[in-house]
Amino acid sequence: MPLNWKTGGLLLGLVFFAAVLLVKPIGVSTQFVILDAIIGDAVNPGLITETEEGYTSTNAYLAKSGGKYAGNAANPLNYSFVFVLAMAAGGFLSAMTRGGIPKPDRRVPALWRANFGDSPLRRHAAAFLGGFIVLYGARLAGGCTSGHMMSGMMQTAVSGYIFALGAFGAAVPVALMLYRKEG
Amino acid sequence: MTTILLAIVIGMAFGAVLDRIGASDPSIIGWMLSLKALGLAKTILLAIGVGSVLMFAGQMIGLVDVGHMSVKAAYIGVFIGGVMLGAGWALAGFCPGTGVVAAASGRHDALFFIAGGLLGAAAYMVTYPAWVASGLLENIAGGKTTLGMVPGADYPGLTGLPGDLLGIVLGLGFVAVAFALPERLLGAPQGQRHPAE
């Protein structure tokens, strides 16, 4: 059972506040680009190069804003990248201390099973396709649910509201079409 | 070193809370987005409200450095990207952060989500010049704009209202909506919302 919404919302709000009090607002999706750049540079060592002022890349996206992403990929031990690794550790410990995710759910989530059966192949294909669209969209938008929607609306950012409008405007109709059975 | 330590502490807290509120469970996301169970929506609205009130109140009493704010630019691509993210979020049940948490908590499908995500991000890196050329990344509404004028911040305000007070008022509004929203809008009565857990 998830936490009661009042407790959960208060805790999540405190985490967002702690982040902006101590460092900066939370964001995640950029780190997919950083990991891509790390992998890309390992496979093709010319991708990221050091310059006199910092770093740059043969890829225009990594080179933008003065090579900020190229620099972060060259030095992955930075706040934002470690933050995402730590999220994984926190999620793992939290799940383990509440007894772990039930086995059938780890294989195929309950709501998906109720609507599309328990074939893992079908579910994995949907998750892969979903991941592709989510991260392509997040990079186009310049942020995701954490950075744009939560951190953005919390800061009264106009971009956060535009993003949330687009995201829920698409997510609700798609979910209504997909999940007709409750599970 | 301090920043890395903070990354570890805040990151772990964020990951753990996402797990505990059910945000990394695709079933709970699906129930929320198909308006069947809105407990998670209430959680998120309350969190935005609490975060907003604390941050702007903290700025007013000098506890929070206004320079820690980081407002993203507004452009048409934000909306298009939001639509894409929303559709993929509904299909997969994960967004970038919750996908990472879900994979770490042992969900197999989340690993496929991350693999797809890495490919999607790479596809954006490659197609980025075409988006630049399209003009859809050009700033609208002043770019990095907030709804009011936040004292001490360099961000332009969409209105001339005092941004910190407006942030507190809107934050309280989010809290009020969290309380007002029903646990569910559509479908059968409550009671079997979390069958697997």
XYZ file of C-alpha atoms in Angstrom, chain A residues 42-146:
105
model
C 33.598 5.399 -24.822
C 32.600 3.840 -28.156
C 33.737 6.793 -30.256
C 36.414 8.711 -28.283
C 36.233 11.785 -30.519
C 32.685 12.680 -29.373
C 33.752 14.877 -26.454
C 36.890 17.002 -26.544
C 38.488 19.306 -24.024
C 38.991 22.929 -25.055
C 40.753 25.822 -23.380
C 37.529 27.009 -21.745
C 36.008 23.613 -20.965
C 34.527 20.910 -23.147
C 32.795 20.630 -26.487
C 31.440 17.913 -28.729
C 30.964 17.014 -32.367
C 27.283 16.645 -31.424
C 25.522 20.014 -31.481
C 23.251 19.168 -28.560
C 26.142 18.214 -26.277
C 28.071 21.285 -27.400
C 25.256 23.778 -26.706
C 25.388 26.245 -23.780
C 29.174 26.308 -23.828
C 29.550 22.530 -23.814
C 27.782 22.114 -20.463
C 26.507 18.599 -21.222
C 29.832 17.557 -22.767
C 31.584 18.716 -19.598
C 29.190 16.850 -17.324
C 29.681 13.672 -19.341
C 33.457 14.085 -19.135
C 33.163 14.492 -15.342
C 30.228 12.311 -14.303
C 30.987 12.714 -10.604
C 28.843 15.854 -10.524
C 25.750 16.681 -8.451
C 23.047 15.927 -11.021
C 24.437 12.595 -12.221
C 25.190 11.300 -8.717
C 21.703 12.460 -7.698
C 20.079 10.063 -10.179
C 22.325 7.180 -9.100
C 21.353 7.929 -5.494
C 17.658 7.897 -6.479
C 18.136 4.321 -7.656
C 19.797 3.405 -4.342
C 17.015 5.088 -2.344
C 14.309 3.375 -4.395
C 16.004 0.013 -3.954
C 16.360 0.356 -0.171
C 12.814 1.650 0.224
C 11.341 -1.217 -1.798
C 13.411 -3.817 0.049
C 12.464 -2.498 3.501
C 8.772 -2.842 2.663
C 9.237 -6.425 1.521
C 10.019 -5.828 -2.153
C 7.729 -5.667 -5.191
C 5.518 -8.790 -5.503
C 6.943 -11.181 -8.077
C 4.031 -11.103 -10.574
C 4.149 -7.307 -10.500
C 7.884 -7.251 -11.138
C 7.215 -9.363 -14.218
C 4.130 -7.507 -15.528
C 2.305 -4.786 -13.524
C -1.224 -5.610 -12.298
C -3.120 -3.029 -14.356
C -1.280 -4.079 -17.535
C -2.072 -7.768 -16.815
C -5.769 -6.964 -16.398
C -5.911 -5.178 -19.747
C -3.333 -6.907 -21.943
C -2.554 -10.275 -20.343
C 0.641 -11.415 -18.690
C 2.961 -11.723 -21.692
C 6.212 -10.053 -20.572
C 7.276 -9.589 -24.198
C 4.314 -7.359 -24.979
C 4.804 -5.387 -21.784
C 8.534 -4.958 -22.367
C 7.931 -3.737 -25.904
C 5.414 -1.180 -24.597
C 7.807 -0.038 -21.865
C 10.654 0.308 -24.395
C 8.511 2.297 -26.820
C 7.156 4.400 -23.964
C 10.702 5.100 -22.778
C 11.726 6.244 -26.229
C 8.801 8.678 -26.543
C 9.134 9.924 -22.956
C 12.820 10.786 -23.197
C 12.605 12.207 -26.708
C 9.748 14.409 -25.502
C 11.500 15.342 -22.261
C 14.614 16.487 -24.102
C 12.547 18.438 -26.627
C 10.690 20.091 -23.742
C 13.903 20.637 -21.776
C 12.721 18.713 -18.733
C 10.415 15.999 -17.435
C 7.869 15.390 -14.720
C 10.422 16.302 -12.034
